[in-house]
Structure formats: C-alpha cells, structure tokens
Coordinates of C-alpha atoms and ligand atoms in Angstrom, one line a residue:
X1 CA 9.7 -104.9 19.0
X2 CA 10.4 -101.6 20.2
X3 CA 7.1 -101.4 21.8
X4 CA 7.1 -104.5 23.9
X5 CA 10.4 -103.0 25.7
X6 CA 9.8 -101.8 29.5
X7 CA 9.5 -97.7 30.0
X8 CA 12.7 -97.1 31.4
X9 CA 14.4 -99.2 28.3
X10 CA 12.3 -96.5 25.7
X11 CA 13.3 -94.2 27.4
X12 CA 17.1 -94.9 26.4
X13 CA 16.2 -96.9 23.5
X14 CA 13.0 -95.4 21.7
X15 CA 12.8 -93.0 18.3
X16 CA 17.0 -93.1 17.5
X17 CA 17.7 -96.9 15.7
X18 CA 21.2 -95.8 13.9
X19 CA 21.6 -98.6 10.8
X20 CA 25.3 -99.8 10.5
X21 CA 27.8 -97.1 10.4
X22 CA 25.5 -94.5 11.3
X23 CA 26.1 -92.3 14.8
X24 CA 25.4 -93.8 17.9
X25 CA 23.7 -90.6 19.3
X26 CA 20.8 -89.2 17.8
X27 CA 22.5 -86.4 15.3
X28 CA 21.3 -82.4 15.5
X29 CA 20.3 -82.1 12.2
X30 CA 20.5 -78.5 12.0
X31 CA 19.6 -78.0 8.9
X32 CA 16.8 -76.0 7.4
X33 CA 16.3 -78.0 4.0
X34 CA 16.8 -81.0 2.5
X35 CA 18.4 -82.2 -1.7
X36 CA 16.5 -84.2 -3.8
X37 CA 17.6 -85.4 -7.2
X38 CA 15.0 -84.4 -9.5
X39 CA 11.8 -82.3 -9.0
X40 CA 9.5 -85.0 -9.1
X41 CA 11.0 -86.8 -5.7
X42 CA 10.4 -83.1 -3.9
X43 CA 6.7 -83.2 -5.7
X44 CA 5.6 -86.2 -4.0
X45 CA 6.8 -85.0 -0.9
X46 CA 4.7 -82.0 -1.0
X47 CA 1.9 -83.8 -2.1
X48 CA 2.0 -86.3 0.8
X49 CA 2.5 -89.3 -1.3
X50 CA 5.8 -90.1 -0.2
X51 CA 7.0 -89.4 3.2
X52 CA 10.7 -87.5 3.5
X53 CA 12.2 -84.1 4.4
X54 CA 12.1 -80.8 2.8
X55 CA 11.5 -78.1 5.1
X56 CA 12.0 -78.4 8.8
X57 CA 9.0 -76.6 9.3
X58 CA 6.9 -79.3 8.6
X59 CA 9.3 -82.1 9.6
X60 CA 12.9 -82.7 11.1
X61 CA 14.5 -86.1 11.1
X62 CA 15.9 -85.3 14.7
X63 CA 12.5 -83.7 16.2
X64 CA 10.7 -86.5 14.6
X65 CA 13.1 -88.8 16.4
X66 CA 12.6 -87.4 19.7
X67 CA 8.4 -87.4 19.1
X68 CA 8.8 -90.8 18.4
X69 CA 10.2 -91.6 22.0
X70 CA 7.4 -90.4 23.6
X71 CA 4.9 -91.3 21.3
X72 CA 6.2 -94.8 22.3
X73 CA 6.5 -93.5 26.5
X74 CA 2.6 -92.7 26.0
X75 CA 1.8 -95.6 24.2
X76 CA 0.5 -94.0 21.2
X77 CA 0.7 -94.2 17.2
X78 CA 1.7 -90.6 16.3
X79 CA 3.3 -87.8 17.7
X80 CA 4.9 -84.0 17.5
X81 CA 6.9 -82.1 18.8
X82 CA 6.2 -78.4 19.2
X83 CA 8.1 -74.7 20.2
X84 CA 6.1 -74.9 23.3
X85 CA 3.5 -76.2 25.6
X86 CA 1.3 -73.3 24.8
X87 CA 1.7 -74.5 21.3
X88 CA 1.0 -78.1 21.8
X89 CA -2.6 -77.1 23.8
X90 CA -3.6 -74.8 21.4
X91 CA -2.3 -77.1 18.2
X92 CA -4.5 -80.3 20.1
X93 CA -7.6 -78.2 20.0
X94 CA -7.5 -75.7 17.0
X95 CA -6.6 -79.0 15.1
X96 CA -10.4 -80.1 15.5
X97 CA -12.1 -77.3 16.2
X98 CA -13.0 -73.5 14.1
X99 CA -14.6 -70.6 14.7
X100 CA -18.2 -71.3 16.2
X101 CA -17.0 -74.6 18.1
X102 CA -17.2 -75.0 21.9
X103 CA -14.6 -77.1 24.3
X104 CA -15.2 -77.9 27.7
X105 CA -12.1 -77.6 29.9
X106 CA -11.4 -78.4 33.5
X107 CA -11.0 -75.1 35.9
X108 CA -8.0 -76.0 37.1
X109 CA -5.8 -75.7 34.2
X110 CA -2.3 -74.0 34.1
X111 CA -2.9 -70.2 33.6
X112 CA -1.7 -70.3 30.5
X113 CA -4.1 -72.7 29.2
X114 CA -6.6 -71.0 31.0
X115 CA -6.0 -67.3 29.3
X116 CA -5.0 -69.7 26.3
X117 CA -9.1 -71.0 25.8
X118 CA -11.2 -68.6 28.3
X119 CA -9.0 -65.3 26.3
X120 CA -7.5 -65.8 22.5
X121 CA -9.6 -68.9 21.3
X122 CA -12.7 -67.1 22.0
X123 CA -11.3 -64.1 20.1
X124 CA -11.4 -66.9 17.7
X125 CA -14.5 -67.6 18.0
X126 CA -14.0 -71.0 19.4
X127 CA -16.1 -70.9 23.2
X128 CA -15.0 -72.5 26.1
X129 CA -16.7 -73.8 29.8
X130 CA -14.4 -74.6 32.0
X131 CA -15.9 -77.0 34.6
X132 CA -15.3 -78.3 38.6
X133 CA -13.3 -81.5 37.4
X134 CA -14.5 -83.1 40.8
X135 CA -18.0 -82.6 39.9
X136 CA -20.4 -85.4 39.4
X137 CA -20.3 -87.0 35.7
X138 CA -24.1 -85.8 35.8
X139 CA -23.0 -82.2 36.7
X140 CA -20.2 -82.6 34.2
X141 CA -22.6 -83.6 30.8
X142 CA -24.6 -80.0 31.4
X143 CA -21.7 -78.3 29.5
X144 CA -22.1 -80.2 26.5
X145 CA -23.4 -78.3 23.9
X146 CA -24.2 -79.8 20.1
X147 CA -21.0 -77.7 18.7
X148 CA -19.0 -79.2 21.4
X149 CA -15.8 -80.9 19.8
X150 CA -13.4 -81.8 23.0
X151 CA -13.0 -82.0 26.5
X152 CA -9.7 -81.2 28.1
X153 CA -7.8 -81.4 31.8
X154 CA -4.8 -82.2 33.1
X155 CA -3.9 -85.7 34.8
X156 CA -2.1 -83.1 37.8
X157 CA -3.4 -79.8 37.4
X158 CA -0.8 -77.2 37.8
X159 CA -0.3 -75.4 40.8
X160 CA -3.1 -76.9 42.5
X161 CA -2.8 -80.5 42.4
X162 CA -5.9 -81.2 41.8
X163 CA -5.9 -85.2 40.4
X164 CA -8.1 -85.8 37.5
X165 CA -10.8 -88.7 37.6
X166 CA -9.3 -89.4 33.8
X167 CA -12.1 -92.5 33.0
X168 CA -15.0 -90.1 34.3
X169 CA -13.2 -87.5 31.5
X170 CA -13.2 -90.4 29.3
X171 CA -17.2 -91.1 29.5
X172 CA -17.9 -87.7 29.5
X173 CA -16.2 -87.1 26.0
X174 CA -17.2 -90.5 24.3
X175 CA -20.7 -90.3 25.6
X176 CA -21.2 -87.6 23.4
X177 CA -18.7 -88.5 20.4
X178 CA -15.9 -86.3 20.9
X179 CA -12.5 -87.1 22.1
X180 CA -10.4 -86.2 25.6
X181 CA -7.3 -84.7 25.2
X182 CA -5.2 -84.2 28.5
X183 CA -2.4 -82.8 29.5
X184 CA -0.3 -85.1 31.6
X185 CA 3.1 -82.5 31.4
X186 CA 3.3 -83.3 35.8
X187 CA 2.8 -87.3 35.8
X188 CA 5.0 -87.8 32.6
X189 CA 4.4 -91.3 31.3
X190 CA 6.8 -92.8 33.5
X191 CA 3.9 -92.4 36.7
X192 CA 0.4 -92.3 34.3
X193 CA -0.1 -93.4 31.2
X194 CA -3.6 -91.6 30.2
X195 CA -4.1 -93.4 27.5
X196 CA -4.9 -97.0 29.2
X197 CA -7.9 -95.0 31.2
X198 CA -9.3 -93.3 28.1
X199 CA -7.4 -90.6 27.1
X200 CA -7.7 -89.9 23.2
X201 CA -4.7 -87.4 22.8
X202 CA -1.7 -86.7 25.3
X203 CA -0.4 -83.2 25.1
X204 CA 2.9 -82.2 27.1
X205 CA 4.7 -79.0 28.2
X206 CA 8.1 -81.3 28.0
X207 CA 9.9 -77.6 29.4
X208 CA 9.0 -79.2 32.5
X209 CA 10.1 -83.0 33.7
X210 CA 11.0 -84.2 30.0
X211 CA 13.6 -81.8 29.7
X212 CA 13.9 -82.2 33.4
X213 CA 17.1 -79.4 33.4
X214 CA 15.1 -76.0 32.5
X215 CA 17.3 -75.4 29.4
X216 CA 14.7 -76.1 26.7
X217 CA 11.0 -74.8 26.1
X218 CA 9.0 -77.0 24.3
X219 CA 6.0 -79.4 23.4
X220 CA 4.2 -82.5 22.1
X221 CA 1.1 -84.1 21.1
X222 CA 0.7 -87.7 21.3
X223 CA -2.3 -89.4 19.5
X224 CA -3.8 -93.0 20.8
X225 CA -5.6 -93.4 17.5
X226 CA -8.0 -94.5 19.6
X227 CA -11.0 -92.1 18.2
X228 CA -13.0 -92.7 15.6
X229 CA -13.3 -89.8 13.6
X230 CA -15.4 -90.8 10.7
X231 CA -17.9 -92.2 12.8
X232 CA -17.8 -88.7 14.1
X233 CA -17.4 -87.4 10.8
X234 CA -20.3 -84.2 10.6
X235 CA -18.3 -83.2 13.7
X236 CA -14.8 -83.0 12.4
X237 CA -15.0 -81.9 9.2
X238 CA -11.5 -81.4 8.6
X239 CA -10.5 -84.7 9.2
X240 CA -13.3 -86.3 7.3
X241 CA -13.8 -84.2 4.4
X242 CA -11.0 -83.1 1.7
X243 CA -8.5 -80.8 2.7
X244 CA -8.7 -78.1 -0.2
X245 CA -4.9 -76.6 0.8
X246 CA -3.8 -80.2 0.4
X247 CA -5.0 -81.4 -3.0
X248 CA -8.7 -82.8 -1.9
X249 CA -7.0 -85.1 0.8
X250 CA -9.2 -86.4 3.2
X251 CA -7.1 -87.2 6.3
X252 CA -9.4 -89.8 8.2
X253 CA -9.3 -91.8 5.2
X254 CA -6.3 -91.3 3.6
X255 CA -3.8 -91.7 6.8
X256 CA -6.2 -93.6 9.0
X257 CA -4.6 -93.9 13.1
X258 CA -2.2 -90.8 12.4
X259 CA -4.7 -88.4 10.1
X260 CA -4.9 -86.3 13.3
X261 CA -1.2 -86.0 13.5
X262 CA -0.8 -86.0 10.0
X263 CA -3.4 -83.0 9.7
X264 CA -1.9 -81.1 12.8
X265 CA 1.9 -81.0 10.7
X266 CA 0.5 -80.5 7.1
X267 CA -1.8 -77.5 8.3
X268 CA -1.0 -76.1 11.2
X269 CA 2.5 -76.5 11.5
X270 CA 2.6 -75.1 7.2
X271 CA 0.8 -72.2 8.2
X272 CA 1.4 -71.2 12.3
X273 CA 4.7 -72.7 12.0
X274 CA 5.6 -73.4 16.0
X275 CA 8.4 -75.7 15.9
X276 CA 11.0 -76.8 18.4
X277 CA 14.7 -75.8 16.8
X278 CA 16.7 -79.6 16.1
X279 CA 19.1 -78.0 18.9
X280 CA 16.2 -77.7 21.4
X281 CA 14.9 -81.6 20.4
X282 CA 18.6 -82.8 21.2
X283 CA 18.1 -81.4 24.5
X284 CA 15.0 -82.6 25.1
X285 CA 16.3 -86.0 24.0
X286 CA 19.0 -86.2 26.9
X287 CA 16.6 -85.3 29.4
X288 CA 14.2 -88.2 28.4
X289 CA 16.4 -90.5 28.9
X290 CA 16.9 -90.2 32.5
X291 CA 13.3 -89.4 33.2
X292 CA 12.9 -92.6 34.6
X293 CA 15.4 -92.1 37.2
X294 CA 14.7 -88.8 38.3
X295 CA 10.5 -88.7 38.2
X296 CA 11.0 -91.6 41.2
X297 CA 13.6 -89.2 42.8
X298 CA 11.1 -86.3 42.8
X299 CA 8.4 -87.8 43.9
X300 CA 10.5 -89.5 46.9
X301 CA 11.9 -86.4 48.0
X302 CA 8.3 -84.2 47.3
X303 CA 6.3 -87.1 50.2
X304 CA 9.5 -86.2 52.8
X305 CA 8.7 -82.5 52.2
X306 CA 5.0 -83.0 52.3
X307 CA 5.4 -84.9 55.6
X308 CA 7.8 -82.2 56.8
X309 CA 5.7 -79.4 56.4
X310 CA 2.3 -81.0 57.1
X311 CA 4.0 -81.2 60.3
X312 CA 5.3 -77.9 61.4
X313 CA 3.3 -75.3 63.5
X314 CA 3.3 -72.3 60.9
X315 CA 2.1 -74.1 58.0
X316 CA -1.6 -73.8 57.6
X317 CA -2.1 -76.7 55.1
X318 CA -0.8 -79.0 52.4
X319 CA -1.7 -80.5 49.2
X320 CA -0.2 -83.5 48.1
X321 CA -1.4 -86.1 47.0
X322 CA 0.9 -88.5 47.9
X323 CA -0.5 -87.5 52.0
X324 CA -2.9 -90.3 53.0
X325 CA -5.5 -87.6 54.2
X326 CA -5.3 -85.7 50.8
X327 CA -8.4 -85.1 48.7
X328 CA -7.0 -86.5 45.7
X329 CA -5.0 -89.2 47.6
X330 CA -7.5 -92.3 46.9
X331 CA -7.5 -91.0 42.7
X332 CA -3.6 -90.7 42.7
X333 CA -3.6 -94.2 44.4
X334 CA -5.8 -95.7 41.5
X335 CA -3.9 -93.5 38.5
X336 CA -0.5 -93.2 40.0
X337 CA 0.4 -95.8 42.2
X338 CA 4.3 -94.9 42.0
X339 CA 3.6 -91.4 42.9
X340 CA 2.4 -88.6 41.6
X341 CA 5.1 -85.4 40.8
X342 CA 7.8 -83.6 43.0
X343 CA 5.4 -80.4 42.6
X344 CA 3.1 -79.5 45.5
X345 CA 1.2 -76.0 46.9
X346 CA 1.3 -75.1 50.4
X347 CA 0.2 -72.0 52.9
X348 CA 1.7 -70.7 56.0
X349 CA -0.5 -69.2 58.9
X350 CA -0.6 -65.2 58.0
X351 CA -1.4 -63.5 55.4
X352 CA -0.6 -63.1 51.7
X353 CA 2.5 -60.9 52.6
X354 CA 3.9 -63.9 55.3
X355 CA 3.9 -65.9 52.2
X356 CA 6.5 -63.5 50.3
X357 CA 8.6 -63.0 54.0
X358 CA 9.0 -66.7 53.9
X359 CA 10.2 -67.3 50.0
X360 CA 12.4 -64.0 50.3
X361 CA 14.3 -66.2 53.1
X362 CA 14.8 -69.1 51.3
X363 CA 18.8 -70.0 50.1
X364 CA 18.7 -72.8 48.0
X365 CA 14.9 -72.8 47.5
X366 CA 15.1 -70.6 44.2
X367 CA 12.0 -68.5 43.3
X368 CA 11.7 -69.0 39.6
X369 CA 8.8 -68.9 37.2
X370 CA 9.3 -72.6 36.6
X371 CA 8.4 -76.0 38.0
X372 CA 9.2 -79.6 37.3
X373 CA 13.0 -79.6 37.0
X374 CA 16.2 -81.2 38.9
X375 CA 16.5 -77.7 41.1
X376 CA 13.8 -77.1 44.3
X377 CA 11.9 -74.3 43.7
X378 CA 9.4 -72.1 44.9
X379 CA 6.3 -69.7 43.5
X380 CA 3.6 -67.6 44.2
X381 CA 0.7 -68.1 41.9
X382 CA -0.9 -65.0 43.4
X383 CA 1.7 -62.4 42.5
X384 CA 3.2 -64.3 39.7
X385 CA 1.7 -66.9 36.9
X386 CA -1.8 -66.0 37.9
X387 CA -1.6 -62.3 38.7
X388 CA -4.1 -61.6 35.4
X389 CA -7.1 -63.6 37.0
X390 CA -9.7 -61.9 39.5
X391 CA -9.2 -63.2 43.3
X392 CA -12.9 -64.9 42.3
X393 CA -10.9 -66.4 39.3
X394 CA -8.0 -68.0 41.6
X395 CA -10.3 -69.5 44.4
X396 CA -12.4 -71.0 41.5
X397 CA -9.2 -72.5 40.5
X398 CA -8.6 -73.9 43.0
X399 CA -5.9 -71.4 44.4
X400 CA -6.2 -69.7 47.8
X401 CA -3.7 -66.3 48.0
X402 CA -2.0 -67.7 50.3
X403 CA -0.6 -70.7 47.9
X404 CA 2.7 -71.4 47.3
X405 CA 4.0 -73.8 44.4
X406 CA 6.8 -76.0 45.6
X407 CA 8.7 -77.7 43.1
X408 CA 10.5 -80.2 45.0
X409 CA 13.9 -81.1 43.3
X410 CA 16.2 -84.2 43.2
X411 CA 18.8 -82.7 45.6
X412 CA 19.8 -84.8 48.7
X413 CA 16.3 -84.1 50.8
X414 CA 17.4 -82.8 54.5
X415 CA 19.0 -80.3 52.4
X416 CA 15.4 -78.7 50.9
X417 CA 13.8 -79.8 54.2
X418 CA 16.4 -77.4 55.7
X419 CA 16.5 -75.0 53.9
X420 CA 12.7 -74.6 54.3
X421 CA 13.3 -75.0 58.4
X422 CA 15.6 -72.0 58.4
X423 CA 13.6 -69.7 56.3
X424 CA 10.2 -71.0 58.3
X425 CA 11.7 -70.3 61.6
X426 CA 12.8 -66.6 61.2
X427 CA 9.1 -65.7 59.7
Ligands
PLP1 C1 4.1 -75.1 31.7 C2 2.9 -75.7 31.3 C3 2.3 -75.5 30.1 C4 2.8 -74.5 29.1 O1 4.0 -74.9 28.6 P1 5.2 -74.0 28.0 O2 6.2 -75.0 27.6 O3 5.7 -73.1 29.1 O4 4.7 -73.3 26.9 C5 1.1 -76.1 29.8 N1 0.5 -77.0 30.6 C6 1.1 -77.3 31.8 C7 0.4 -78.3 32.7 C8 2.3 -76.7 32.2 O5 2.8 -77.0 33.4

C-alpha cells in the first residue's frame, strides 16, 4: 500500500506506521540497548535468524524508520542510514569490494569522494580511475579492468553541475556485470529517481537537502535489488560465499533483494561502526517531510538567479542547468524535468582574487562550507573544499579558479538577487 502512494504523500507518510495507542510522531529512541526475556530470544538475534534490536550499532528502531522513508522516496527494497555521506560512499563500495579490486568513478565527484577513492581506498589497496563522465560509452568501457567491481557518479555532481547520462552509467556497469551506484545527494528523489534509468544502489549525503536545515550530518544507502549478484557471484565473493564472522551465512542466498543491505549492517556497521545518533535520524526525519515543498522552491528561485546573473556585465559565465543554452541542459531535461537543484557555480570577469572581493561583500549571501539547505549561500571550491587538489586536478574536474558554488536558498528571490546586485556592483 505504502508504495503505491504519491512522493510528496511518503514523504509525510513513509517508514513511521504507529499501531493503536502508539505515538503519532516517530519516537527518539535514544537508547543504546534493548531487554529480552531469556538468552535464547537475544541468540537468534545475533545470529540473524530473527530480526529485532539489541545494539543500536547495528540497528535502531527510529534510524531504521527514517531509512525506510527513503528507501520508499528512491523506490528501493532496503536501506541505511549512516553518520555521514562520507560514510555512506565509502560503506556502498567497501561493501563489495577488498584490497586488490578496482572502481571506476566519474571525475567530477565531490572532493570528498574524490580524496575518499583516489587517496584512502587505495591505501586500501582498492584502485580507482576516475573517468570524463561525458565521454563516449566507447571511451568509458577502456577503464574496465577484470578486478573491476563498480562504477560510481553522481546524478549532479557537486560543485560543478555536471549532469550525469545515468542509462549510459547503467550499460557501462551491466555490460560488464557489475552494478552502478550513484550518488543522487543534489536531485533528492523528489526531482530524479536513479533507479527507473538503471541505477543499482542510491547513496545520499542527506546533510544536504534531506535535512534541508544544516542541523544534522548524515547518510544513506538505498538498494534497488535490482543486481544479480550470484550470477555475478566469482565477483562478489562476500555476498555469494559464507560469511565466516557470521556463522557460514551466505548473504545472496540467505536474504535474497536486501543481502547487500543486510551485509553492509551485519559487517560493516559491527566492525566500522558509523552510525547516525536516534537524535540526528529525528532530525533528518522532519526535514524529509517537507522536502517536497522546498526542492520545487529551490530550484524556482536557483533558474531566477541563473537568469539574473547570466545577464549582468561582470559575470563571465554560468552553469545551470536549468539555462536552455547549458551543456547539461538537454540531459537535465530528459532526467529531471521538474528541475534540477538550487545549487549552481558561477565566475565573475577578473581574476581569482575578484572572486573573494565579491563573496566578502555579500550580506545575506553567507559563505559557509555547506550547500543544499533553506539559507543562500556561497563558496569557493578553489580556496576551500578543493584546496588539496593540484590546479591540473580542479580543471580536470571540471572547476575553473574562478568558480564559485552558489547555493541558492528558499528565501523570497529579489532578496538573493539583491543582495548579489549590491555586492556585484561595488567590485
Ligand atoms: C556533501 C556531500 C558528500 C559528503 O557528505 P557528508 O554528509 O558531508 O559526509 C558526498 N557526496 C555529495 C554529492 C555531497 O554533496
């Protein structure tokens, strides 16, 4: 029942069903542990043969709650919450992949995805290529290597914008058996569902326009159960062959559409242990259910911005993708028909330094390391999030020094469009 209901209606709706007499609002269970009668209840439990609480590192009944709304907002089968979005990225691929495996990841990625694979996986011995996403699907299948195990990009890449051809992702990943997990933290499910083009696993930074207020860090990992991992099975051998920590399970037969959920609590969350505190889910909870109201907002508000400054004299260029002349604009139009985000990168004519003149004049424009929430703010990928990577590192990225992050809020619009006026005509 609950998933023939419209988005906006899960988002109110979805993971929290109180039974008679039980609170309306989903409860904070704050609450490390969990009482069981006798030992053999609790025994079960830690066997994974009957499903319950014990130990909120593994499972909370409100974070499960709250993973279960947007597992239903993707469309999917099974999903987690986690402390973080670095978490969730690094869960989604360290749950298929060990030391001597290989992913191929778009270029564009968020920095910290980017150090995240190019940096501390390798230290793990786990390789990554990070490819043009706009290349040619021929281009693409040269990174492919035998020990490949995932291919991963985001549906908006974050800062630059850069829209992702998710079904030519899609091919690229099944045509040689392994699935495509993508970050889709900027479109949020209420614009793009990735799932419906292909997508095999949905990963989210929900710090961003899930939580929607910047008061909660935090993750997720949403499975389709689309991919077929035993008739991948010599390539994931720790879904398809027993699990020697867990009694000899083997997940791909023993839970069947959530063994890669399944697998990604009962392993890594035991042993890494990156979970969201109940208080944190709560949050996150609220802010879901008005994402269907305020993604709209953002994204009507970011196109009146774009148009404003794709207009003015002292800016040097815009990316959105919302603007008919944009790169990306034809892809948004076939993924994200309702819009794509309130987050867009800009340059003003000058140099690197004109950039920091103009965000040092903004009022209400705050410069904050943070995109994606109600307030407008404002970044410098250059001096900030990105200052680790080589200038040949940025522009491969797909950011020029002169890029500036806007995060266009849901305040009432000729108030950011003047705000940005004032600070534009005194530089
Ligand atoms: C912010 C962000 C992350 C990292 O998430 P945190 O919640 O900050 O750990 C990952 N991917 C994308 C696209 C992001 O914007």
């Amino acid at each position: 029942m609950e998933n023939d209901y419209k988005i906006e209606t899960k988002c109110i709706q979805a993971g929290w069903q109180p039974k008679c007499g039980e609170p309306r609002v989903l409860p904070i269970y704050q609450s490390t542990t969990f009482k069981y009668d006798d030992s053999d209840q609790m025994g079960k439990l830690f066997d994974l043969e009957a499903e319950g609480y014990f130990y909120t590192r593994l499972q909370n009944p409100t974070n499960d709650a709250v993973a279960a709304k947007i597992t239903a907002l993707e469309g999917g089968v099974a999903g987690m919450l986690t402390s973080s979005g670095q978490a969730a990225n690094y869960y989604a691929l360290f749950n298929i992949c060990e030391a001597g495996d290989h992913i191929v990841c778009s270029n564009s990625v968020y920095g910290g995805t980017y150090n995240l694979f190019g940096t501390t996986m390798k230290k793990q011995g786990i390789d990554c290529t990070f490819v043009n996403p706009d290349d040619s699907y021929e281009e693409l299948c040269k990174s492919i290597r035998p020990n490949t195990k995932a291919v991963f990009a985001e549906t908006i890449a974050n800062p630059s914008i850069v829209i992702l051809d998710i079904e030519k992702f899609a091919k690229l990943a099944h045509e040689h058996g392994v699935p495509l997990i993508v970050d889709n933290t900027f479109a949020t499910p209420i614009n793009c569902r990735p799932f419906e083009w292909g997508a095999d696993i949905v990963t989210h930074s929900t710090t961003k326009y899930m939580d929607g207020h910047a008061m909660a860090v935090g993750g997720a990992i949403i499975d389709s159960g689309n991919f077929d991992w035993m008739a991948h099975a010599d390539k994931f051998p720790g879904l398809t062959t027993p699990d020697e920590s867990y009694h000899g399970i083997t997940y791909a037969s023993k839970f069947g559409k959530s063994a890669y959920i399944t697998k990604a609590t009962a392993q890594l969350m035991r042993d890494l242990g990156s979970i969201p505190s109940p208080m944190n889910a709560f949050l996150l909870n609220v802010g879901l259910e008005t994402l269907h109201l305020r993604v709209p907002r953002h994204c009507e508000n970011a196109m009146k911005v774009a148009e404003f400054l794709n207009g003015h004299e002292k800016v040097a260029w815009v990316n959105y993708a919302g603007l008919p002349d944009n790169k990306y604009h034809a892809l948004a139009e076939k993924y994200m028909p309702n819009g794509t985000c309130g987050v867009m990168a800009f340059g003003i004519k000058g140099d690197r330094t004109t950039a920091i003149r103009f965000m040092d004049h903004l009022k209400l424009t705050a410069i904050v390391t943070h995109v994606a929430d109600a307030r407008t703010c404002i970044l410098h990928p250059a001096s900030h999030t990105h200052r680790q990577m080589t200038e040949e590192q940025l522009l491969e990225a797909g950011i020029s020094p002169d890029l500036m992050r806007l995060s266009v809020g849901i305040e009432n619009v000729d108030d950011i469009i003047g705000d940005l006026e004032q600070a534009l005509a005194v530089i």
